[in-house]
Coordinates of C-alpha atoms and ligand atoms in Angstrom, one line a residue:
M1 CA -21.1 -7.0 -9.1
A2 CA -19.8 -5.1 -12.0
T3 CA -16.1 -5.0 -12.7
Y4 CA -14.4 -1.9 -14.0
E5 CA -11.3 -2.3 -16.1
D6 CA -10.9 1.5 -16.3
T7 CA -12.3 3.3 -13.3
T8 CA -11.9 6.7 -15.0
T9 CA -15.0 5.9 -17.1
H10 CA -17.1 5.2 -14.1
P11 CA -19.0 8.2 -12.6
F12 CA -17.5 8.2 -9.1
G13 CA -17.7 11.1 -6.7
I14 CA -15.0 13.3 -5.1
E15 CA -12.8 10.2 -4.5
A16 CA -11.9 10.2 -8.2
L17 CA -10.1 13.6 -7.9
D18 CA -6.8 14.8 -6.5
F19 CA -6.5 18.3 -5.1
E20 CA -5.8 19.8 -8.5
G21 CA -8.9 18.0 -9.8
I22 CA -11.0 19.3 -7.0
H23 CA -9.8 22.9 -7.8
D24 CA -10.7 22.4 -11.5
R25 CA -14.1 21.0 -10.7
I26 CA -15.0 23.8 -8.3
R27 CA -13.8 26.4 -10.8
T28 CA -15.9 24.9 -13.6
L29 CA -18.9 24.9 -11.3
G30 CA -18.4 28.7 -11.0
Y31 CA -17.1 29.0 -7.5
P32 CA -13.9 30.9 -6.4
S33 CA -10.8 28.8 -5.5
F34 CA -11.0 29.4 -1.7
R35 CA -14.2 27.2 -1.8
A36 CA -12.1 24.3 -3.2
K37 CA -9.6 24.8 -0.3
Q38 CA -12.4 24.8 2.2
L39 CA -13.8 21.6 0.7
I40 CA -10.4 19.8 0.8
Q41 CA -10.0 20.9 4.4
W42 CA -13.4 19.5 5.4
V43 CA -12.8 16.1 3.6
Y44 CA -9.2 15.4 4.4
Q45 CA -8.4 17.3 7.6
K46 CA -11.6 17.7 9.5
Q47 CA -12.7 14.3 8.1
V48 CA -16.4 15.0 7.8
E49 CA -18.6 12.3 6.4
S50 CA -21.2 14.5 4.6
Y51 CA -21.7 17.8 2.9
D52 CA -24.2 18.8 5.6
Q53 CA -21.3 19.1 8.0
M54 CA -19.4 21.7 5.9
T55 CA -20.9 24.6 7.7
N56 CA -18.9 27.4 6.1
L57 CA -20.0 26.5 2.6
P58 CA -23.3 28.1 1.3
A59 CA -26.3 25.7 1.6
K60 CA -27.0 25.9 -2.1
M61 CA -23.4 24.9 -2.9
R62 CA -23.6 22.0 -0.5
E63 CA -26.8 20.7 -2.2
E64 CA -25.2 21.1 -5.6
L65 CA -22.0 19.2 -4.6
A66 CA -23.9 16.4 -3.0
R67 CA -25.6 15.9 -6.4
V68 CA -22.8 16.4 -8.8
L69 CA -19.8 15.3 -6.8
P70 CA -20.9 12.8 -4.1
L71 CA -18.8 12.4 -1.0
D72 CA -18.6 8.6 -0.8
I73 CA -17.3 7.5 2.6
P74 CA -16.6 3.7 2.7
Q75 CA -18.7 1.8 5.1
V76 CA -16.9 -0.4 7.8
S77 CA -18.5 -3.7 7.1
D78 CA -16.3 -5.7 9.5
R79 CA -13.8 -4.8 12.1
Q80 CA -11.6 -7.2 13.9
V81 CA -9.1 -6.5 16.7
S82 CA -5.9 -8.6 17.1
K83 CA -4.5 -9.6 20.4
D84 CA -1.4 -7.5 19.4
G85 CA -3.6 -4.4 19.1
S86 CA -3.8 -4.1 15.4
R87 CA -7.2 -3.8 13.8
K88 CA -8.4 -5.0 10.4
Y89 CA -11.3 -3.4 8.6
V90 CA -13.3 -4.7 5.7
L91 CA -14.5 -1.5 3.8
T92 CA -17.4 -1.4 1.4
L93 CA -17.0 1.2 -1.4
A94 CA -19.6 3.2 -3.2
D95 CA -20.0 0.5 -5.9
G96 CA -20.2 -2.4 -3.4
C97 CA -16.6 -3.6 -3.9
Q98 CA -14.7 -4.4 -0.7
V99 CA -11.1 -3.9 0.4
E100 CA -9.2 -4.6 3.6
T101 CA -7.1 -2.1 5.6
V102 CA -5.0 -2.7 8.7
G103 CA -4.2 -0.2 11.5
I104 CA -1.1 -1.1 13.4
P105 CA -0.2 0.8 16.6
S106 CA 3.3 0.5 18.1
H107 CA 5.7 2.1 20.6
D108 CA 9.2 3.0 19.6
S109 CA 11.8 3.6 22.2
G110 CA 14.7 5.5 20.6
A111 CA 17.3 8.0 21.6
D112 CA 14.7 10.7 22.0
G113 CA 12.5 8.7 24.3
E114 CA 9.2 6.9 23.7
S115 CA 7.2 7.7 20.6
R116 CA 3.9 6.3 19.6
R117 CA 3.3 5.2 16.0
L118 CA 0.2 4.4 14.2
T119 CA 0.8 2.7 10.8
V120 CA -1.8 2.0 8.2
C121 CA -1.4 -0.8 5.7
F122 CA -3.7 0.3 2.8
S123 CA -4.9 -1.4 -0.4
T124 CA -4.3 0.0 -3.9
Q125 CA -6.5 -2.3 -6.0
V126 CA -9.6 -4.4 -5.4
G127 CA -8.0 -7.8 -5.6
C128 CA -4.7 -8.2 -7.5
P129 CA -3.8 -9.5 -11.0
M130 CA -0.3 -10.9 -10.0
Q131 CA -1.4 -14.3 -8.7
C132 CA 1.7 -14.9 -6.5
A133 CA 1.3 -18.5 -5.3
F134 CA 1.8 -17.6 -1.6
C135 CA -0.6 -14.7 -1.4
A136 CA -4.3 -14.8 -0.6
T137 CA -5.1 -11.6 -2.5
G138 CA -3.6 -13.0 -5.7
H139 CA -5.8 -16.0 -5.6
E140 CA -8.9 -13.9 -6.2
G141 CA -7.8 -11.9 -9.3
L142 CA -8.3 -8.2 -10.0
T143 CA -11.7 -6.5 -9.8
R144 CA -10.7 -2.9 -10.3
N145 CA -8.2 -0.2 -9.5
L146 CA -8.8 2.0 -6.5
L147 CA -9.2 5.8 -6.9
P148 CA -7.0 8.3 -5.0
G149 CA -9.7 9.3 -2.5
E150 CA -10.5 5.6 -1.9
M151 CA -6.9 5.1 -0.8
L152 CA -7.0 8.2 1.5
Q153 CA -10.4 7.2 3.0
Q154 CA -8.8 3.9 4.2
I155 CA -6.3 6.0 6.2
L156 CA -9.0 8.3 7.5
T157 CA -11.1 5.3 8.7
V158 CA -8.2 4.1 10.8
Q159 CA -7.6 7.6 12.1
R160 CA -11.2 8.0 13.2
D161 CA -11.4 4.5 14.8
F162 CA -8.2 4.9 16.8
N163 CA -9.0 8.6 17.4
A164 CA -5.3 9.3 16.8
R165 CA -3.1 10.7 14.0
V166 CA -1.7 8.2 11.5
S167 CA 2.1 8.6 11.5
N168 CA 3.2 6.1 8.8
V169 CA 1.6 4.4 5.9
V170 CA 2.6 1.4 3.9
A171 CA 1.1 0.5 0.5
M172 CA 1.3 -3.3 1.3
G173 CA -2.4 -4.2 1.4
Q174 CA -4.3 -5.7 -1.5
G175 CA -3.1 -4.9 -5.1
E176 CA 0.0 -4.0 -7.0
P177 CA 0.4 -0.2 -6.6
F178 CA 2.5 0.2 -9.8
L179 CA -0.2 -1.3 -11.9
N180 CA -2.4 1.6 -10.8
Y181 CA 0.4 4.1 -11.1
D182 CA -1.5 7.4 -11.8
N183 CA -4.2 7.0 -9.2
F184 CA -1.6 5.7 -6.7
I185 CA 0.8 8.6 -7.1
K186 CA -2.0 11.1 -6.8
A187 CA -2.9 9.4 -3.5
L188 CA 0.7 9.5 -2.2
K189 CA 0.9 13.2 -3.0
M190 CA -2.3 13.9 -1.2
I191 CA -1.2 11.8 1.8
N192 CA 2.1 13.8 1.9
A193 CA 0.7 17.3 1.2
K194 CA 0.3 19.8 4.1
E195 CA -3.3 20.5 2.9
G196 CA -3.9 16.7 2.9
L197 CA -2.8 14.3 5.6
G198 CA 0.6 15.9 6.1
I199 CA 2.5 12.5 6.5
G200 CA 6.2 13.0 5.7
A201 CA 7.4 11.2 2.5
R202 CA 10.0 9.2 4.6
H203 CA 7.1 7.7 6.5
I204 CA 5.4 6.5 3.4
T205 CA 6.6 3.1 2.1
V206 CA 5.5 1.4 -1.2
S207 CA 5.9 -2.3 -1.9
S208 CA 5.9 -3.6 -5.4
C209 CA 6.5 -7.1 -6.9
G210 CA 8.9 -5.4 -9.3
I211 CA 7.0 -3.7 -12.1
L212 CA 10.0 -2.3 -14.0
D213 CA 8.2 0.6 -15.6
G214 CA 6.7 1.6 -12.2
I215 CA 10.1 1.5 -10.5
R216 CA 11.6 3.7 -13.2
R217 CA 8.9 6.3 -12.9
F218 CA 8.9 6.1 -9.1
G219 CA 12.6 6.9 -9.1
L220 CA 11.9 10.2 -10.8
E221 CA 9.3 11.4 -8.3
E222 CA 10.7 14.2 -6.2
E223 CA 9.4 13.1 -2.8
Q224 CA 11.6 10.9 -0.7
Y225 CA 9.3 7.9 -0.5
T226 CA 10.7 4.5 0.5
L227 CA 10.5 1.7 -2.0
A228 CA 10.4 -2.0 -1.0
I229 CA 10.5 -4.8 -3.6
S230 CA 9.0 -8.2 -3.1
L231 CA 12.0 -10.3 -4.3
H232 CA 11.3 -13.7 -2.6
S233 CA 13.9 -15.5 -4.8
A234 CA 17.0 -14.5 -6.6
R235 CA 16.9 -17.6 -8.7
Q236 CA 14.9 -17.1 -11.9
D237 CA 13.3 -20.5 -12.1
I238 CA 12.1 -20.4 -8.5
R239 CA 10.8 -16.8 -8.8
D240 CA 9.0 -17.8 -12.0
A241 CA 7.3 -20.6 -10.1
I242 CA 6.1 -18.6 -7.1
M243 CA 5.5 -15.3 -8.8
P244 CA 4.3 -16.4 -12.3
R245 CA 3.1 -13.0 -13.5
C246 CA 6.6 -11.6 -13.0
K247 CA 8.2 -13.9 -15.6
N248 CA 8.4 -11.1 -18.2
M249 CA 10.3 -8.9 -15.8
P250 CA 13.5 -11.1 -15.3
L251 CA 15.9 -10.6 -12.4
T252 CA 18.7 -9.2 -14.7
L253 CA 16.4 -6.4 -15.8
L254 CA 15.1 -5.9 -12.3
K255 CA 18.7 -5.4 -11.1
D256 CA 19.4 -2.9 -13.9
T257 CA 16.2 -1.0 -13.1
L258 CA 17.1 -0.9 -9.4
R259 CA 20.5 0.6 -10.3
E260 CA 18.8 3.2 -12.4
Y261 CA 16.4 3.9 -9.6
Y262 CA 19.3 4.5 -7.2
R263 CA 21.1 6.8 -9.6
N264 CA 17.9 8.9 -9.9
A265 CA 16.4 8.7 -6.4
K266 CA 19.6 8.3 -4.3
R267 CA 17.5 6.2 -2.0
R268 CA 18.2 2.7 -0.7
V269 CA 15.7 0.0 -1.6
S270 CA 14.4 -2.8 0.7
F271 CA 14.0 -6.3 -0.5
E272 CA 11.2 -8.3 1.1
Y273 CA 12.1 -12.0 1.1
L274 CA 9.4 -14.4 2.2
M275 CA 11.0 -17.5 3.9
I276 CA 9.1 -20.6 2.7
D277 CA 10.3 -23.9 4.0
G278 CA 11.9 -26.1 1.3
V279 CA 11.0 -23.7 -1.5
N280 CA 13.4 -20.7 -1.4
D281 CA 15.4 -21.2 1.8
A282 CA 18.3 -23.5 0.8
D283 CA 21.9 -22.5 0.9
E284 CA 21.8 -22.2 -2.8
D285 CA 19.1 -19.6 -2.5
L286 CA 21.1 -17.7 0.1
I287 CA 24.2 -17.6 -2.2
A288 CA 22.0 -16.4 -5.1
L289 CA 20.6 -13.7 -3.0
I290 CA 24.0 -12.5 -1.8
R291 CA 25.2 -12.4 -5.4
F292 CA 22.1 -10.5 -6.6
C293 CA 22.6 -7.9 -3.9
K294 CA 26.2 -7.2 -5.1
G295 CA 26.4 -3.7 -6.5
L296 CA 23.0 -2.6 -5.1
H297 CA 22.2 -0.4 -2.1
V298 CA 19.7 -2.6 -0.3
H299 CA 18.4 -3.6 3.1
I300 CA 16.7 -7.0 3.4
N301 CA 13.6 -7.8 5.3
L302 CA 13.1 -11.5 5.9
I303 CA 9.4 -12.4 6.4
P304 CA 8.4 -15.8 7.7
L305 CA 5.5 -17.0 5.6
N306 CA 2.1 -16.3 7.0
D307 CA -0.5 -19.0 6.8
I308 CA -3.2 -18.7 4.1
D309 CA -6.1 -21.1 3.3
D310 CA -5.3 -24.1 1.1
S311 CA -1.6 -23.4 1.1
P312 CA 0.8 -26.5 1.1
W313 CA 3.6 -24.3 2.4
K314 CA 5.1 -23.7 5.8
P315 CA 7.4 -20.9 7.1
S316 CA 11.1 -21.7 7.3
A317 CA 12.5 -23.1 10.6
S318 CA 13.7 -20.5 13.1
R319 CA 17.3 -21.8 12.8
T320 CA 17.2 -21.3 9.0
L321 CA 16.1 -17.7 9.7
A322 CA 18.9 -17.2 12.2
H323 CA 21.4 -18.7 9.7
W324 CA 20.2 -16.4 6.9
I325 CA 20.3 -13.3 9.1
D326 CA 23.9 -14.0 10.3
S327 CA 25.1 -14.9 6.8
L328 CA 23.6 -11.9 5.1
N329 CA 24.8 -9.5 7.7
A330 CA 28.3 -11.1 7.5
A331 CA 28.2 -10.5 3.7
G332 CA 27.7 -6.8 4.5
I333 CA 23.9 -6.8 3.6
E334 CA 21.9 -5.3 6.4
T335 CA 19.1 -7.7 7.2
T336 CA 16.2 -7.7 9.6
L337 CA 13.3 -10.0 10.4
R338 CA 9.8 -8.6 9.9
N339 CA 7.4 -9.8 12.5
S340 CA 4.0 -9.6 10.8
R341 CA 1.3 -8.2 13.0
G342 CA -2.3 -9.2 13.1
S343 CA -2.0 -12.8 11.9
D344 CA -4.7 -14.0 14.3
I345 CA -7.3 -11.9 12.5
A346 CA -5.9 -12.7 9.0
G347 CA -4.5 -9.2 8.8
A348 CA -0.9 -9.9 8.2
C349 CA 1.1 -9.7 5.0
G350 CA -0.4 -11.8 2.3
Q351 CA -3.6 -12.6 4.2
L352 CA -5.8 -9.9 2.9
K353 CA -8.7 -11.0 0.7
N354 CA -11.3 -9.5 -1.5
K355 CA -14.4 -10.7 0.0
Q356 CA -15.7 -10.8 3.5
R357 CA -15.3 -14.2 4.9
S358 CA -17.9 -15.8 7.2
R359 CA -16.7 -15.6 10.8
I360 CA -17.2 -18.4 13.3
Ligands
LIG29 N1 1.8 -6.1 -4.6 C1 2.7 -5.6 -3.7 C2 2.2 -5.2 -2.3 C3 1.3 -6.1 -1.5 S1 1.9 -7.5 -0.6 C4 3.9 -6.5 -3.6 O1 3.9 -7.5 -4.1 O2 4.9 -6.1 -2.9 C5 2.9 -7.0 0.7 C6 3.9 -8.0 1.1 O3 3.4 -9.2 1.6 C7 4.7 -8.5 -0.2 O4 6.1 -8.5 0.1 C8 4.1 -9.9 -0.4 O5 5.0 -10.6 -1.2 C9 4.0 -10.3 1.1 N2 3.3 -11.6 1.2 C10 2.4 -12.1 0.3 N3 1.9 -13.3 0.8 C11 2.5 -13.5 2.0 C12 2.4 -14.5 3.0 N4 1.6 -15.5 2.8 N5 3.1 -14.4 4.1 C13 3.9 -13.3 4.3 N6 4.1 -12.3 3.4 C14 3.3 -12.4 2.3

């Protein structure tokens, strides 16, 4: 399979374009702008899978578009359902690359009664270049960046399969979103836009391993997206060992950048902290984490390590988790435990892979 360092040079179809790009393209083909609006509505709201279904577009236009701007819908090559109700999809893209996406249904009972949620965890790259030691995606390297429409089609696939509206999205699948910043931001804007998926910015969460330049740029975006940072250790030597590709973005600079982010965005950040037995869960690690959080507006999500193939590591003991939650809360740092969903179908955090595995 070919690898594409720069996807913009590859002649993909409509998935390469955001809404502005679709408007420009339709204009240069000589059609009035309401045709672009109709096209966007068919693809992203009515979720059709071919130009033939766009019945209010002239037949000649449909033929031309199918030729010059193919509508590539990813194929569901595998679908697994977890006992907790979440579903994992292996999607095959137009060039044969595969990515994984997870749909996670949940019930919330709050002050205003019961509400149903459907969250999609979507991928932003085919593979990932970051090589974090605990993550299955990182072990496989980067194949290419995903295009904006390829990110939205993951969400549409889940919407179709559950026959329900997606209420929340998290960019926590394969890939490092801030290393594909331009395509990724285009996708978020399309997910958020009324003429797109209409998902409120507060229901859109982005997770990054801490790409400094990306955090800075993200703090200047006007939408109120939520940012989560994969911290995993507040001790430089340990973080360097488990997240080797983050070495050139040291914790001191990360902290400065998060302060700057808060000044610009006025939004609290979440830290994801993977709890790995004997690696980053000693009292020394806890003290370093509390010190690192001083002066930052943060919320901490502790995540017990999910199992991946060939890993020597185990999740921390439950009493260690309880001790950390109590200590962090006592230090005034709001802390919750994240229960990963879908681990029985290898659909939980860190378990997503590039390639379809053989199933027993
Ligand atoms: N590249 C981005 C987003 C993808 S990973 C990032 O690094 O944040 C989403 C989350 O799953 C990250 O916090 C990641 O560190 C975590 N994760 C990776 N491997 C894991 C594992 N084996 N168990 C639990 N969480 C894991």
